[in-house]
């Protein structure tokens, strides 16, 4: 950047000529990218976007923010870095919640990082924190699920989020999240999220350790499911858990879809198109049924899904 253009840009910002400043940022970044100086162009655009957003100029600042992503995308020699993730997160925090500019920046940056999974998951983590601060729990959950190392903070956010719903769904709320994480093969974040939630939720403060209260049966199911995966319990144990806890799991049909995926990822069940007759639990029972792993149906009948946790553990030990 020449001294003359630097002076013009400084004068435009100082005098409130923000449209002129925006055009100067675009012109200068175009010259830098034409010379292959993509990192310099990205840095310039980040500074410009920050300056305009701090002045409340969300459309102009958002335009420069998206130009920053475009400049970064042109750099084939230097892949995106952690600094890029930090810049996108910082710019999103300056933008209005729900604004088209923020949505555009979010979509473009995620698209750019698709070949870089570690950075992409870090960006999702940043977005999860941003939306948590704004109390936009739904979008925070969406991004935390897709991050890699946010188990503890994800659990704390879910404690807040769950208190907006019915007290009777304290266990379902967590179970759905853990199942979703397991479907993405995120076993460690799922475990950390589970134990963080159960140790900090106000409805569970009297519960020092598993087993959990019988009025929250899906907490016991999720605890045993995580244990079965970590301890490499056989397929028959997974089938048994699904049978014993079928009634509370039936509270949300999506549980069956998640469990089919989990059976394929962690218990070696071949991927097949589910038979919709009988619902997803009918499908999963048919998929999991094998001659050598057939279970005594009488043992499963009459079991109390919320209170019979000892029977589940003993049965699992017998099968191991």
Coordinates of C-alpha atoms in Angstrom, one line a residue:
X1 CA 0.0 0.0 0.0
X2 CA 1.5 3.4 -1.0
X3 CA 1.8 6.2 1.5
X4 CA -0.6 8.3 -0.6
X5 CA -3.3 5.6 -0.4
X6 CA -2.7 5.1 3.3
X7 CA -3.2 8.7 3.9
X8 CA -6.4 8.8 1.9
X9 CA -7.7 5.8 3.8
X10 CA -6.9 7.3 7.1
X11 CA -8.5 10.6 6.2
X12 CA -11.7 8.8 5.0
X13 CA -12.0 6.9 8.3
X14 CA -11.2 10.0 10.4
X15 CA -13.8 12.2 8.5
X16 CA -16.5 9.6 8.5
X17 CA -16.4 9.0 4.8
X18 CA -17.0 5.3 5.3
X19 CA -18.3 4.5 1.8
X20 CA -15.0 5.9 0.3
X21 CA -13.1 3.9 2.9
X22 CA -14.9 0.7 1.9
X23 CA -14.1 1.3 -1.8
X24 CA -10.4 2.0 -0.9
X25 CA -10.2 -1.2 1.0
X26 CA -11.6 -3.1 -1.9
X27 CA -9.3 -1.4 -4.4
X28 CA -6.2 -2.0 -2.3
X29 CA -7.1 -5.7 -1.7
X30 CA -7.7 -6.2 -5.4
X31 CA -4.2 -4.9 -6.2
X32 CA -2.7 -7.1 -3.5
X33 CA -4.4 -10.3 -4.8
X34 CA -3.5 -9.4 -8.3
X35 CA 0.2 -9.6 -7.2
X36 CA -0.4 -12.8 -5.4
X37 CA -0.2 -11.2 -1.9
X38 CA -3.3 -13.0 -0.5
X39 CA -2.3 -13.0 3.1
X40 CA -1.7 -9.2 3.0
X41 CA -5.1 -8.7 1.3
X42 CA -6.9 -10.8 3.9
X43 CA -5.2 -8.9 6.7
X44 CA -6.2 -5.6 5.1
X45 CA -9.8 -6.7 4.6
X46 CA -10.0 -8.0 8.2
X47 CA -8.9 -4.6 9.5
X48 CA -11.3 -2.8 7.2
X49 CA -14.2 -5.0 8.2
X50 CA -13.5 -4.6 11.9
X51 CA -13.3 -0.8 11.5
X52 CA -16.6 -0.5 9.7
X53 CA -18.4 -2.9 11.9
X54 CA -17.3 -1.0 15.0
X55 CA -18.9 2.0 13.4
X56 CA -22.2 0.1 13.1
X57 CA -21.9 -0.2 9.3
X58 CA -22.9 -3.8 9.1
X59 CA -23.5 -4.1 5.3
X60 CA -20.2 -2.5 4.4
X61 CA -18.3 -4.4 7.1
X62 CA -20.0 -7.6 6.1
X63 CA -19.0 -7.0 2.5
X64 CA -15.3 -6.7 3.5
X65 CA -15.5 -9.7 5.7
X66 CA -16.7 -11.8 2.9
X67 CA -14.0 -10.4 0.6
X68 CA -11.5 -11.5 3.3
X69 CA -12.8 -15.1 2.9
X70 CA -12.5 -14.8 -0.9
X71 CA -8.9 -13.5 -0.6
X72 CA -8.0 -16.4 1.7
X73 CA -9.7 -18.9 -0.7
X74 CA -7.4 -17.7 -3.6
X75 CA -4.2 -18.5 -1.6
X76 CA -3.2 -22.0 -2.6
X77 CA 0.4 -21.8 -1.2
X78 CA -0.7 -20.9 2.3
X79 CA -3.7 -22.8 3.6
X80 CA -6.1 -21.2 6.2
X81 CA -4.7 -21.0 9.7
X82 CA -5.9 -20.7 13.3
X83 CA -5.7 -17.0 12.9
X84 CA -8.2 -17.2 10.1
X85 CA -10.6 -19.0 12.4
X86 CA -10.1 -16.3 15.1
X87 CA -10.7 -13.5 12.6
X88 CA -14.0 -15.0 11.3
X89 CA -15.2 -15.6 14.9
X90 CA -14.3 -12.0 15.9
X91 CA -16.1 -10.5 12.9
X92 CA -19.2 -12.6 13.5
X93 CA -19.4 -11.3 17.1
X94 CA -19.4 -7.7 15.7
X95 CA -22.3 -8.5 13.4
X96 CA -26.0 -8.3 14.2
X97 CA -27.5 -11.6 15.2
X98 CA -29.5 -13.1 12.4
X99 CA -28.2 -10.6 9.8
X100 CA -27.7 -11.7 6.2
X101 CA -24.1 -10.6 6.4
X102 CA -23.3 -12.9 9.3
X103 CA -25.1 -15.8 7.7
X104 CA -23.1 -15.2 4.5
X105 CA -19.8 -15.0 6.3
X106 CA -20.6 -18.2 8.3
X107 CA -21.5 -20.2 5.2
X108 CA -18.5 -19.0 3.2
X109 CA -16.0 -19.6 5.9
X110 CA -17.3 -23.1 6.7
X111 CA -17.3 -23.9 2.9
X112 CA -13.7 -22.8 2.7
X113 CA -12.6 -25.0 5.6
X114 CA -14.3 -28.2 4.3
X115 CA -10.9 -29.7 3.2
X116 CA -9.4 -28.7 6.6
X117 CA -11.5 -30.7 9.1
X118 CA -9.5 -29.7 12.2
X119 CA -9.9 -26.0 11.5
X120 CA -13.5 -26.5 10.5
X121 CA -14.3 -28.1 13.8
X122 CA -12.4 -25.3 15.6
X123 CA -14.6 -22.8 13.7
X124 CA -17.7 -24.6 14.8
X125 CA -16.5 -24.5 18.4
X126 CA -16.1 -20.7 18.1
X127 CA -19.5 -20.3 16.6
X128 CA -20.9 -22.4 19.4
X129 CA -19.5 -20.1 22.0
X130 CA -20.7 -17.0 20.2
X131 CA -24.3 -18.2 20.0
X132 CA -24.1 -19.4 23.6
X133 CA -23.2 -15.9 24.7
X134 CA -26.2 -14.5 22.7
X135 CA -28.5 -17.2 24.4
X136 CA -29.2 -18.6 20.9
X137 CA -29.1 -22.1 22.3
X138 CA -30.4 -23.9 19.2
X139 CA -27.6 -22.6 17.0
X140 CA -25.1 -23.0 19.7
X141 CA -26.0 -26.7 19.9
X142 CA -25.8 -27.0 16.2
X143 CA -22.2 -25.8 16.1
X144 CA -21.0 -27.5 19.3
X145 CA -22.2 -30.9 17.9
X146 CA -19.9 -30.3 14.9
X147 CA -16.9 -29.2 17.0
X148 CA -14.2 -31.5 18.3
X149 CA -13.3 -30.5 21.8
X150 CA -16.2 -28.6 23.3
X151 CA -17.6 -31.4 25.5
X152 CA -17.4 -29.6 28.8
X153 CA -18.7 -26.2 27.6
X154 CA -21.3 -28.0 25.4
X155 CA -22.6 -29.7 28.6
X156 CA -22.8 -26.4 30.5
X157 CA -24.6 -24.8 27.6
X158 CA -27.1 -27.7 27.5
X159 CA -27.8 -27.3 31.2
X160 CA -29.0 -23.7 30.5
X161 CA -30.8 -24.7 27.3
X162 CA -32.7 -27.6 28.9
X163 CA -34.2 -25.3 31.6
X164 CA -36.2 -23.6 28.9
X165 CA -38.1 -26.9 28.3
X166 CA -40.1 -29.3 30.3
X167 CA -38.6 -30.7 33.5
X168 CA -39.8 -34.2 32.5
X169 CA -37.5 -34.0 29.5
X170 CA -34.2 -33.5 31.4
X171 CA -33.1 -37.0 30.4
X172 CA -34.4 -36.9 26.8
X173 CA -32.7 -33.6 26.1
X174 CA -29.2 -35.0 27.0
X175 CA -29.8 -38.4 25.4
X176 CA -30.6 -37.0 22.0
X177 CA -27.5 -34.9 22.1
X178 CA -25.2 -37.8 23.1
X179 CA -26.7 -40.0 20.4
X180 CA -26.1 -37.3 17.9
X181 CA -22.5 -37.0 18.9
X182 CA -22.0 -40.8 18.7
X183 CA -23.5 -40.8 15.2
X184 CA -20.6 -38.5 14.3
X185 CA -18.1 -40.8 16.1
X186 CA -17.4 -38.2 18.8
X187 CA -17.2 -40.6 21.7
X188 CA -14.9 -38.5 23.9
X189 CA -16.9 -35.2 23.6
X190 CA -20.1 -37.2 24.1
X191 CA -18.8 -38.7 27.4
X192 CA -17.5 -35.3 28.7
X193 CA -20.8 -33.6 27.7
X194 CA -22.8 -36.3 29.5
X195 CA -20.9 -36.2 32.8
X196 CA -20.8 -32.4 32.7
X197 CA -24.6 -32.1 32.2
X198 CA -25.4 -34.7 34.9
X199 CA -23.1 -33.1 37.5
X200 CA -24.3 -29.5 36.9
X201 CA -28.0 -29.8 36.1
X202 CA -30.0 -28.4 39.0
X203 CA -32.5 -31.3 38.8
X204 CA -29.6 -33.8 39.3
X205 CA -27.5 -32.1 42.0
X206 CA -28.4 -34.7 44.6
X207 CA -27.1 -37.5 42.3
X208 CA -23.5 -37.9 43.0
X209 CA -22.9 -40.8 40.5
X210 CA -24.8 -43.3 38.4
X211 CA -27.3 -44.9 38.5
X212 CA -29.6 -42.0 38.0
X213 CA -33.2 -41.4 39.4
X214 CA -35.8 -43.7 37.9
X215 CA -37.9 -40.8 36.7
X216 CA -35.0 -40.0 34.2
X217 CA -34.6 -43.5 32.6
X218 CA -32.7 -42.2 29.5
X219 CA -29.9 -41.0 31.7
X220 CA -29.3 -44.6 32.8
X221 CA -29.6 -45.8 29.2
X222 CA -27.1 -43.2 27.9
X223 CA -24.7 -44.0 30.7
X224 CA -24.8 -47.7 29.9
X225 CA -24.6 -47.1 26.2
X226 CA -21.4 -45.0 26.6
X227 CA -20.0 -47.7 28.9
X228 CA -20.8 -50.4 26.4
X229 CA -18.9 -48.6 23.6
X230 CA -15.9 -47.8 25.8
X231 CA -15.7 -51.3 27.1
X232 CA -16.3 -53.0 23.8
X233 CA -19.4 -54.9 25.0
X234 CA -20.8 -57.4 22.5
X235 CA -23.6 -56.7 20.1
X236 CA -26.1 -58.6 22.3
X237 CA -25.6 -56.1 25.1
X238 CA -26.5 -53.3 22.8
X239 CA -29.6 -55.2 21.7
X240 CA -30.6 -55.8 25.3
X241 CA -30.3 -52.1 26.2
X242 CA -32.5 -51.2 23.2
X243 CA -35.1 -53.7 24.3
X244 CA -35.1 -52.7 28.0
X245 CA -35.3 -49.0 27.4
X246 CA -37.5 -49.1 24.3
X247 CA -40.5 -47.4 26.0
X248 CA -38.6 -44.2 27.1
X249 CA -36.7 -44.2 23.8
X250 CA -40.0 -44.3 21.9
X251 CA -40.7 -40.8 23.3
X252 CA -38.8 -39.4 20.3
X253 CA -38.8 -41.4 17.0
X254 CA -35.4 -39.9 16.0
X255 CA -33.8 -42.1 18.7
X256 CA -34.4 -45.2 16.6
X257 CA -32.6 -43.5 13.6
X258 CA -29.6 -42.6 15.8
X259 CA -29.4 -46.1 17.3
X260 CA -29.3 -47.7 13.9
X261 CA -26.3 -45.6 12.9
X262 CA -24.6 -46.2 16.3
X263 CA -25.1 -50.0 15.8
X264 CA -23.3 -49.7 12.5
X265 CA -20.4 -47.5 13.8
X266 CA -19.7 -49.3 17.1
X267 CA -21.2 -52.7 17.0
X268 CA -20.4 -54.0 13.5
X269 CA -24.0 -54.1 12.2
X270 CA -23.9 -53.9 8.3
X271 CA -25.5 -50.9 6.8
X272 CA -28.9 -51.6 5.4
X273 CA -31.9 -49.6 4.3
X274 CA -34.3 -49.7 7.3
X275 CA -37.6 -51.3 6.9
X276 CA -40.2 -48.7 7.8
X277 CA -42.8 -51.3 8.8
X278 CA -43.0 -51.4 12.5
X279 CA -41.1 -48.1 12.8
X280 CA -37.4 -47.6 13.4
X281 CA -37.4 -49.8 16.6
X282 CA -38.8 -52.6 14.5
X283 CA -36.0 -52.1 12.0
X284 CA -33.3 -52.0 14.6
X285 CA -34.5 -55.2 16.3
X286 CA -34.6 -57.0 12.9
X287 CA -31.1 -55.6 12.0
X288 CA -29.6 -56.7 15.3
X289 CA -31.2 -60.1 15.6
X290 CA -28.9 -63.0 15.0
X291 CA -29.2 -66.7 15.9
X292 CA -26.2 -66.7 18.2
X293 CA -27.2 -63.5 20.0
X294 CA -30.9 -64.2 20.5
X295 CA -32.1 -62.9 23.8
X296 CA -34.7 -64.3 26.2
X297 CA -37.7 -62.1 25.6
X298 CA -39.1 -63.0 29.0
X299 CA -36.2 -61.3 30.7
X300 CA -36.9 -58.1 28.9
X301 CA -40.6 -58.1 29.6
X302 CA -41.7 -56.4 32.7
X303 CA -38.4 -54.6 33.2
X304 CA -38.6 -51.2 34.7
X305 CA -36.5 -49.0 32.3
X306 CA -35.9 -46.4 34.9
X307 CA -35.1 -48.5 37.9
X308 CA -33.7 -51.8 36.7
X309 CA -30.2 -50.6 36.0
X310 CA -28.6 -53.3 38.1
X311 CA -30.3 -56.0 36.0
X312 CA -28.9 -54.3 32.8
X313 CA -25.4 -54.3 34.3
X314 CA -25.6 -57.9 35.4
X315 CA -27.0 -59.0 32.0
X316 CA -24.2 -57.2 30.2
X317 CA -21.6 -58.8 32.5
X318 CA -23.0 -62.2 31.7
X319 CA -22.8 -61.7 28.0
X320 CA -19.3 -60.2 27.9

